[in-house]
GROMACS .gro file of C-alpha atoms in nm:
model
  268
    1MET     CA    1  -1.549  -5.139   2.366
    2ALA     CA    2  -1.848  -4.993   2.156
    3SER     CA    3  -1.834  -4.663   1.962
    4ALA     CA    4  -2.071  -4.387   1.865
    5SER     CA    5  -2.052  -4.067   1.652
    6LEU     CA    6  -2.251  -3.839   1.485
    7ALA     CA    7  -1.974  -3.607   1.347
    8MET     CA    8  -2.119  -3.491   1.014
    9TYR     CA    9  -2.359  -3.185   1.093
   10ASP     CA   10  -2.146  -3.123   1.493
   11PHE     CA   11  -2.036  -2.770   1.408
   12CYS     CA   12  -2.197  -2.583   1.633
   13GLU     CA   13  -2.293  -2.580   1.995
   14PRO     CA   14  -2.669  -2.607   1.991
   15VAL     CA   15  -2.636  -2.876   1.752
   16ARG     CA   16  -2.351  -3.068   1.971
   17GLN     CA   17  -2.567  -3.013   2.271
   18ALA     CA   18  -2.888  -3.170   2.071
   19ASN     CA   19  -2.698  -3.452   1.935
   20ASP     CA   20  -2.562  -3.562   2.301
   21ALA     CA   21  -2.923  -3.544   2.426
   22LEU     CA   22  -3.019  -3.777   2.120
   23TRP     CA   23  -2.740  -3.978   2.190
   24ARG     CA   24  -2.819  -4.052   2.531
   25ILE     CA   25  -3.188  -4.164   2.479
   26ILE     CA   26  -3.058  -4.416   2.216
   27ARG     CA   27  -2.775  -4.516   2.470
   28ASP     CA   28  -3.030  -4.567   2.741
   29ASP     CA   29  -3.259  -4.784   2.531
   30LEU     CA   30  -3.017  -4.978   2.410
   31THR     CA   31  -2.851  -5.009   2.735
   32LYS     CA   32  -3.194  -5.100   2.901
   33ALA     CA   33  -3.245  -5.375   2.627
   34GLY     CA   34  -2.911  -5.540   2.713
   35PHE     CA   35  -2.706  -5.400   2.437
   36SER     CA   36  -2.344  -5.204   2.470
   37ALA     CA   37  -2.365  -4.864   2.432
   38PRO     CA   38  -2.072  -4.624   2.467
   39SER     CA   39  -2.155  -4.346   2.751
   40LYS     CA   40  -2.076  -4.062   2.505
   41LEU     CA   41  -2.032  -3.954   2.127
   42ASP     CA   42  -1.696  -4.009   1.993
   43ARG     CA   43  -1.581  -3.644   1.910
   44SER     CA   44  -1.151  -3.717   1.930
   45SER     CA   45  -1.180  -3.935   1.587
   46ARG     CA   46  -1.193  -3.821   1.236
   47TYR     CA   47  -1.583  -3.802   1.103
   48ASP     CA   48  -1.517  -4.127   0.882
   49ALA     CA   49  -1.279  -4.304   1.094
   50LEU     CA   50  -1.517  -4.497   1.287
   51TRP     CA   51  -1.784  -4.612   1.003
   52ARG     CA   52  -1.620  -4.970   0.910
   53ARG     CA   53  -1.502  -5.040   1.285
   54GLU     CA   54  -1.617  -5.390   1.459
   55ASP     CA   55  -1.732  -5.212   1.754
   56LEU     CA   56  -1.974  -4.931   1.559
   57VAL     CA   57  -2.296  -4.898   1.730
   58PHE     CA   58  -2.401  -4.559   1.554
   59ALA     CA   59  -2.292  -4.341   1.337
   60GLN     CA   60  -2.389  -4.102   1.046
   61THR     CA   61  -2.251  -4.148   0.688
   62CYS     CA   62  -2.229  -3.975   0.344
   63GLY     CA   63  -2.446  -4.152   0.084
   64TYR     CA   64  -2.156  -4.166  -0.145
   65PRO     CA   65  -1.908  -4.337   0.044
   66TYR     CA   66  -2.236  -4.574   0.155
   67ILE     CA   67  -2.251  -4.680  -0.218
   68LYS     CA   68  -1.905  -4.669  -0.315
   69GLN     CA   69  -1.727  -4.870  -0.008
   70LEU     CA   70  -1.948  -4.898   0.283
   71ARG     CA   71  -2.283  -5.072   0.138
   72GLY     CA   72  -2.226  -5.441   0.201
   73HIS     CA   73  -2.006  -5.373   0.492
   74VAL     CA   74  -2.220  -5.188   0.715
   75ARG     CA   75  -2.583  -5.213   0.811
   76LEU     CA   76  -2.818  -4.939   0.695
   77VAL     CA   77  -3.033  -4.805   1.018
   78GLY     CA   78  -3.227  -4.518   0.832
   79VAL     CA   79  -3.216  -4.153   0.719
   80PRO     CA   80  -3.312  -3.860   0.917
   81ILE     CA   81  -3.519  -3.648   0.757
   82TYR     CA   82  -3.496  -3.256   0.811
   83ARG     CA   83  -3.690  -2.943   0.755
   84PHE     CA   84  -3.425  -2.765   0.568
   85PRO     CA   85  -3.485  -2.612   0.188
   86GLY     CA   86  -3.328  -2.873  -0.047
   87GLY     CA   87  -3.489  -3.177   0.080
   88ASN     CA   88  -3.818  -3.381   0.021
   89GLY     CA   89  -3.822  -3.677   0.260
   90ILE     CA   90  -3.504  -3.866   0.285
   91ASP     CA   91  -3.403  -3.691  -0.080
   92ARG     CA   92  -3.177  -3.419  -0.046
   93ALA     CA   93  -2.986  -3.167  -0.331
   94SER     CA   94  -2.721  -2.956  -0.240
   95LEU     CA   95  -2.714  -2.544  -0.274
   96VAL     CA   96  -2.479  -2.395  -0.525
   97ILE     CA   97  -2.361  -2.074  -0.399
   98VAL     CA   98  -2.147  -1.805  -0.499
   99ARG     CA   99  -2.070  -1.450  -0.386
  100ASP     CA  100  -2.338  -1.183  -0.402
  101ALA     CA  101  -2.140  -0.932  -0.543
  102ASP     CA  102  -2.011  -1.130  -0.848
  103GLY     CA  103  -2.311  -1.115  -1.092
  104ILE     CA  104  -2.356  -1.495  -1.166
  105GLY     CA  105  -2.671  -1.587  -1.282
  106GLY     CA  106  -2.712  -1.897  -1.419
  107ILE     CA  107  -2.519  -2.214  -1.464
  108GLU     CA  108  -2.322  -2.105  -1.808
  109ASP     CA  109  -2.188  -1.852  -1.577
  110LEU     CA  110  -2.018  -2.098  -1.389
  111ARG     CA  111  -1.821  -2.183  -1.694
  112ASN     CA  112  -1.418  -2.138  -1.670
  113ARG     CA  113  -1.496  -2.006  -1.286
  114ARG     CA  114  -1.286  -2.192  -1.003
  115VAL     CA  115  -1.489  -2.444  -0.776
  116ALA     CA  116  -1.411  -2.567  -0.407
  117VAL     CA  117  -1.522  -2.921  -0.365
  118ASN     CA  118  -1.544  -3.071  -0.014
  119ASP     CA  119  -1.390  -3.399  -0.087
  120PRO     CA  120  -1.344  -3.594  -0.382
  121MET     CA  121  -1.581  -3.894  -0.223
  122SER     CA  122  -1.861  -3.633  -0.106
  123ASN     CA  123  -2.210  -3.716  -0.260
  124SER     CA  124  -2.335  -3.329  -0.170
  125GLY     CA  125  -2.018  -3.176  -0.266
  126MET     CA  126  -1.934  -3.361  -0.562
  127ASN     CA  127  -2.156  -3.626  -0.668
  128LEU     CA  128  -2.464  -3.436  -0.700
  129LEU     CA  129  -2.287  -3.140  -0.830
  130ARG     CA  130  -2.121  -3.349  -1.100
  131ALA     CA  131  -2.444  -3.423  -1.262
  132LEU     CA  132  -2.552  -3.098  -1.259
  133ILE     CA  133  -2.218  -2.972  -1.437
  134ALA     CA  134  -2.209  -3.292  -1.727
  135PRO     CA  135  -2.455  -3.147  -1.928
  136GLN     CA  136  -2.254  -2.836  -1.947
  137ALA     CA  137  -1.901  -2.960  -1.989
  138ILE     CA  138  -1.731  -2.979  -2.284
  139ALA     CA  139  -1.473  -3.234  -2.372
  140GLY     CA  140  -1.500  -3.322  -1.958
  141ARG     CA  141  -1.420  -2.964  -1.848
  142PHE     CA  142  -1.623  -2.695  -1.724
  143PHE     CA  143  -1.436  -2.517  -1.455
  144SER     CA  144  -1.114  -2.375  -1.471
  145LYS     CA  145  -0.987  -2.484  -1.133
  146VAL     CA  146  -1.098  -2.707  -0.868
  147SER     CA  147  -0.962  -2.718  -0.504
  148PHE     CA  148  -1.041  -2.957  -0.230
  149THR     CA  149  -1.084  -2.787   0.089
  150GLY     CA  150  -1.183  -3.076   0.328
  151GLY     CA  151  -1.538  -2.975   0.443
  152HIS     CA  152  -1.847  -2.768   0.361
  153LEU     CA  153  -1.726  -2.492   0.632
  154MET     CA  154  -1.397  -2.457   0.434
  155SER     CA  155  -1.576  -2.458   0.097
  156LEU     CA  156  -1.799  -2.194   0.225
  157ALA     CA  157  -1.490  -2.033   0.363
  158ASP     CA  158  -1.302  -2.041  -0.007
  159VAL     CA  159  -1.584  -1.891  -0.167
  160LEU     CA  160  -1.640  -1.578   0.055
  161ALA     CA  161  -1.246  -1.516   0.078
  162GLY     CA  162  -1.217  -1.516  -0.342
  163HIS     CA  163  -1.024  -1.843  -0.328
  164ALA     CA  164  -1.301  -2.003  -0.538
  165ASP     CA  165  -1.589  -1.871  -0.712
  166VAL     CA  166  -1.869  -2.151  -0.641
  167ALA     CA  167  -1.906  -2.439  -0.416
  168ALA     CA  168  -2.199  -2.708  -0.389
  169ILE     CA  169  -2.293  -2.703   0.014
  170ASP     CA  170  -2.467  -2.992   0.145
  171SER     CA  171  -2.827  -2.832   0.210
  172VAL     CA  172  -2.877  -2.953   0.582
  173THR     CA  173  -2.506  -2.747   0.659
  174PHE     CA  174  -2.636  -2.470   0.503
  175GLY     CA  175  -2.981  -2.465   0.681
  176LEU     CA  176  -2.844  -2.532   1.034
  177LEU     CA  177  -2.555  -2.220   0.956
  178ALA     CA  178  -2.902  -2.046   0.880
  179ALA     CA  179  -3.041  -2.120   1.182
  180HIS     CA  180  -2.761  -2.100   1.398
  181SER     CA  181  -2.451  -1.883   1.259
  182PRO     CA  182  -2.665  -1.681   0.964
  183ASP     CA  183  -2.365  -1.426   0.981
  184ALA     CA  184  -2.153  -1.695   0.806
  185LEU     CA  185  -2.356  -1.705   0.507
  186LYS     CA  186  -2.327  -1.318   0.468
  187GLY     CA  187  -2.189  -1.243   0.125
  188VAL     CA  188  -2.302  -1.571  -0.058
  189LYS     CA  189  -2.631  -1.679  -0.217
  190VAL     CA  190  -2.770  -1.993  -0.370
  191LEU     CA  191  -2.755  -1.967  -0.732
  192MET     CA  192  -2.966  -2.298  -0.778
  193GLN     CA  193  -3.006  -2.672  -0.643
  194THR     CA  194  -2.835  -2.975  -0.771
  195PRO     CA  195  -3.020  -3.305  -0.839
  196ALA     CA  196  -3.129  -3.450  -0.568
  197GLY     CA  197  -3.103  -3.796  -0.375
  198PRO     CA  198  -3.133  -3.983  -0.040
  199GLY     CA  199  -2.937  -3.853   0.210
  200LEU     CA  200  -2.696  -3.904   0.514
  201PRO     CA  201  -2.752  -4.262   0.650
  202ILE     CA  202  -2.740  -4.364   0.990
  203ILE     CA  203  -2.532  -4.690   1.007
  204SER     CA  204  -2.410  -4.962   1.221
  205ARG     CA  205  -2.171  -5.245   1.185
  206LYS     CA  206  -2.236  -5.548   0.975
  207ASP     CA  207  -2.295  -5.772   1.239
  208ALA     CA  208  -2.532  -5.574   1.446
  209THR     CA  209  -2.852  -5.788   1.549
  210ASP     CA  210  -3.191  -5.725   1.375
  211ALA     CA  211  -3.288  -5.676   1.774
  212GLU     CA  212  -3.027  -5.411   1.836
  213VAL     CA  213  -3.079  -5.234   1.520
  214SER     CA  214  -3.468  -5.196   1.597
  215VAL     CA  215  -3.386  -5.064   1.915
  216VAL     CA  216  -3.196  -4.812   1.753
  217ARG     CA  217  -3.451  -4.721   1.465
  218GLU     CA  218  -3.746  -4.725   1.740
  219SER     CA  219  -3.547  -4.452   1.933
  220LEU     CA  220  -3.497  -4.219   1.618
  221SER     CA  221  -3.867  -4.274   1.532
  222ARG     CA  222  -3.985  -4.171   1.858
  223ILE     CA  223  -3.739  -3.841   1.886
  224ALA     CA  224  -3.840  -3.800   1.558
  225THR     CA  225  -4.193  -3.767   1.614
  226GLN     CA  226  -4.299  -3.712   1.982
  227PRO     CA  227  -4.369  -3.382   2.104
  228ALA     CA  228  -4.160  -3.485   2.435
  229TYR     CA  229  -3.845  -3.439   2.246
  230ALA     CA  230  -3.884  -3.115   2.032
  231ALA     CA  231  -3.656  -2.971   2.258
  232ILE     CA  232  -3.383  -3.191   2.076
  233ARG     CA  233  -3.572  -3.180   1.734
  234GLU     CA  234  -3.550  -2.805   1.707
  235PRO     CA  235  -3.163  -2.724   1.679
  236LEU     CA  236  -3.137  -3.014   1.440
  237GLY     CA  237  -3.410  -2.908   1.209
  238LEU     CA  238  -3.522  -3.256   1.261
  239VAL     CA  239  -3.879  -3.365   1.110
  240GLY     CA  240  -3.891  -3.741   1.057
  241PHE     CA  241  -3.717  -4.043   1.061
  242GLU     CA  242  -3.702  -4.350   0.781
  243VAL     CA  243  -3.612  -4.655   0.692
  244PRO     CA  244  -3.616  -4.706   0.307
  245ASP     CA  245  -3.466  -5.015   0.137
  246GLN     CA  246  -3.050  -5.039   0.059
  247ALA     CA  247  -3.175  -4.986  -0.320
  248ALA     CA  248  -3.288  -4.611  -0.260
  249TYR     CA  249  -2.908  -4.535  -0.259
  250ASP     CA  250  -2.917  -4.673  -0.619
  251ALA     CA  251  -3.042  -4.336  -0.731
  252LEU     CA  252  -2.677  -4.168  -0.637
  253THR     CA  253  -2.534  -4.455  -0.852
  254GLU     CA  254  -2.743  -4.340  -1.140
  255LEU     CA  255  -2.627  -3.994  -1.094
  256GLU     CA  256  -2.262  -4.088  -1.133
  257ASP     CA  257  -2.350  -4.321  -1.436
  258PHE     CA  258  -2.539  -4.016  -1.598
  259ALA     CA  259  -2.215  -3.813  -1.548
  260LEU     CA  260  -2.023  -4.088  -1.690
  261ARG     CA  261  -2.243  -4.139  -2.021
  262ARG     CA  262  -2.158  -3.767  -2.069
  263GLY     CA  263  -1.787  -3.781  -2.066
  264TYR     CA  264  -1.749  -3.581  -1.725
  265PRO     CA  265  -1.642  -3.848  -1.485
  266VAL     CA  266  -1.473  -3.626  -1.226
  267ILE     CA  267  -1.489  -3.219  -1.143
  268ASN     CA  268  -1.293  -3.028  -1.381
   0.00000   0.00000   0.00000
């Protein structure tokens, strides 16, 4: 049995339909080349449940779990490039959002505010934000309260509802919301961007062969560049695909080390 997932940004119907179309192309290319591939994307499993499965063909993970838990245990297939603000090639910053009505004008205005973090293992919601805040922290503290929400959409909802004052939102998530559900962003503004680092990588199981990975890379490169696939790219905001060296993700470790050197090991 083989498994595949694109759960990280699969939260609205136009994106789901485009993900399905993208996967059908990859699946058919793999099948034609003699490799096993599931007929459909897995939407029944938790987003991170497939990352270390021995039958994983295709999934998108977060950069921070990749450097902390997955590197050396999976194969790096490549990194999609998106058109949305906050990105430069494969590198992406997060967008620090606050309520429009709160009058927050800069980073110092966030001191002693309540922060919503999607997950303690998130690069976009935690690691990049930690690097931004570290120089401002005093004795390892900056915020008055930290709440872990379970996802960027929940962090956004907490800010809008007044349960938190600030959150760092993945810039692709924000861009997809702006494109497909702009009403979801009413009442918040982007205060600033965090430092940037490589975005969400596509991975496969550790023992995937070079030939199999090459098929997936060729499929993604074709989808990302050829005019025939524009209808798939547009809902996803996809404008490119790159295969970086694994060492590119050392930039995320460097951001972690930057915060540690400044006495800010965790968001506080």
